[in-house]
């Protein structure tokens, strides 16, 4: 089946173009993955103290599984498009993909809150005394 080969080739090209920057990053900084899978416990002498994070490891494993499932769905869709056969109803697939995205919502909200909170923390920790309170 030439359509399967075409769909597989396209998906392999997409996967290769996405994985190449990650491989380059890992080669340039071998401790990148260790840092990514660790959380900062505290800072000592200006250096962060990193501890392994099981939740980040589980999230990485889940991300790999989700990407594999999504790649399989995309391969089937590309194959059907290449064959010219009609696609099945995709409303259930859309629901499935939205549910997958919902798994990462807590991480996204936590990071967004961290980004919003950081400028305020930097201002407060700049060494300025707190504003004087009015006597009532």
Coordinates of C-alpha atoms in Angstrom, one line a residue:
X1 CA 0.0 0.0 0.0
X2 CA 1.7 3.2 -1.1
X3 CA -0.6 5.3 1.0
X4 CA 0.6 3.7 4.2
X5 CA 4.2 4.4 3.2
X6 CA 3.3 8.0 2.4
X7 CA 1.5 8.5 5.7
X8 CA 4.3 6.8 7.6
X9 CA 7.0 8.9 5.8
X10 CA 5.2 12.1 6.6
X11 CA 4.8 11.2 10.3
X12 CA 8.4 10.1 10.5
X13 CA 9.5 13.4 9.0
X14 CA 7.4 15.4 11.4
X15 CA 8.7 13.3 14.4
X16 CA 12.3 13.7 13.3
X17 CA 12.0 17.5 12.9
X18 CA 10.5 17.7 16.4
X19 CA 13.0 15.4 18.1
X20 CA 16.1 16.9 16.6
X21 CA 16.2 20.1 18.7
X22 CA 15.7 18.0 21.9
X23 CA 18.6 15.7 20.9
X24 CA 20.8 18.8 20.2
X25 CA 19.9 20.3 23.5
X26 CA 20.7 17.1 25.4
X27 CA 24.1 16.8 23.6
X28 CA 25.1 20.4 24.4
X29 CA 24.1 20.1 28.1
X30 CA 24.0 16.5 29.4
X31 CA 22.5 17.6 32.7
X32 CA 19.5 19.3 31.0
X33 CA 17.2 16.3 31.6
X34 CA 18.3 16.0 35.2
X35 CA 17.5 19.7 35.7
X36 CA 14.2 19.4 33.9
X37 CA 13.1 16.4 36.0
X38 CA 14.1 18.1 39.3
X39 CA 12.6 20.7 41.5
X40 CA 14.3 23.4 43.4
X41 CA 14.3 22.7 47.1
X42 CA 16.1 25.9 48.2
X43 CA 19.0 28.1 47.3
X44 CA 22.4 27.8 49.1
X45 CA 25.1 30.3 48.4
X46 CA 23.3 31.4 45.3
X47 CA 23.1 27.9 43.8
X48 CA 19.7 26.1 43.6
X49 CA 19.5 22.8 45.4
X50 CA 17.8 20.3 43.1
X51 CA 15.9 17.2 44.2
X52 CA 14.4 14.5 41.9
X53 CA 10.7 15.0 41.3
X54 CA 8.5 11.9 40.8
X55 CA 5.6 14.1 39.5
X56 CA 7.8 15.5 36.7
X57 CA 9.0 12.0 35.8
X58 CA 5.4 10.8 35.7
X59 CA 4.4 13.8 33.6
X60 CA 7.2 13.1 31.1
X61 CA 6.2 9.4 30.8
X62 CA 2.5 10.5 30.3
X63 CA 3.6 13.1 27.7
X64 CA 5.5 10.4 25.7
X65 CA 2.4 8.1 25.8
X66 CA 0.1 10.9 24.7
X67 CA 2.4 11.9 21.9
X68 CA 2.5 8.2 20.7
X69 CA -1.3 8.0 20.8
X70 CA -1.7 11.3 18.9
X71 CA 0.9 10.2 16.4
X72 CA -1.0 7.0 15.8
X73 CA -4.2 9.0 15.3
X74 CA -2.5 11.4 12.9
X75 CA -1.0 8.5 10.9
X76 CA -4.4 6.9 10.5
X77 CA -5.9 10.2 9.4
X78 CA -3.1 10.9 6.9
X79 CA -3.4 7.4 5.5
X80 CA -7.1 7.7 4.9
X81 CA -6.5 11.1 3.3
X82 CA -3.8 9.6 1.0
X83 CA -6.1 6.7 0.1
X84 CA -9.0 9.0 -0.6
X85 CA -11.3 7.1 1.7
X86 CA -13.7 9.1 3.8
X87 CA -12.7 9.9 7.4
X88 CA -14.9 8.6 10.2
X89 CA -16.7 11.0 12.5
X90 CA -14.0 12.9 14.3
X91 CA -16.2 14.5 17.0
X92 CA -15.2 11.8 19.4
X93 CA -11.5 12.2 18.6
X94 CA -11.8 15.9 19.2
X95 CA -13.4 15.2 22.6
X96 CA -10.5 12.7 23.4
X97 CA -7.9 15.3 22.4
X98 CA -9.5 18.0 24.5
X99 CA -9.5 15.6 27.5
X100 CA -5.8 15.0 26.9
X101 CA -5.1 18.7 27.0
X102 CA -7.0 18.9 30.2
X103 CA -4.5 16.7 31.9
X104 CA -1.9 19.4 31.5
X105 CA -4.2 22.2 32.7
X106 CA -2.9 22.1 36.3
X107 CA 0.7 22.4 35.2
X108 CA -0.1 25.3 32.8
X109 CA -2.1 27.2 35.5
X110 CA 0.7 26.6 38.1
X111 CA 3.3 27.9 35.6
X112 CA 1.2 30.9 34.6
X113 CA 0.7 31.8 38.3
X114 CA 4.4 31.5 38.9
X115 CA 5.1 33.8 36.0
X116 CA 2.6 36.4 37.2
X117 CA 3.8 36.2 40.8
X118 CA 7.5 36.5 40.0
X119 CA 7.6 40.3 39.1
X120 CA 5.8 41.1 42.4
X121 CA 8.1 39.0 44.4
X122 CA 11.2 40.6 42.9
X123 CA 9.8 44.1 43.7
X124 CA 9.1 43.0 47.3
X125 CA 12.5 41.4 47.8
X126 CA 14.5 44.3 46.4
X127 CA 15.5 45.4 49.8
X128 CA 13.0 48.3 49.9
X129 CA 11.3 48.8 53.2
X130 CA 7.6 48.1 53.2
X131 CA 5.4 51.1 52.8
X132 CA 4.6 52.9 56.1
X133 CA 1.2 52.1 57.6
X134 CA -1.1 54.9 58.6
X135 CA -2.0 55.2 62.3
X136 CA -5.7 55.0 62.9

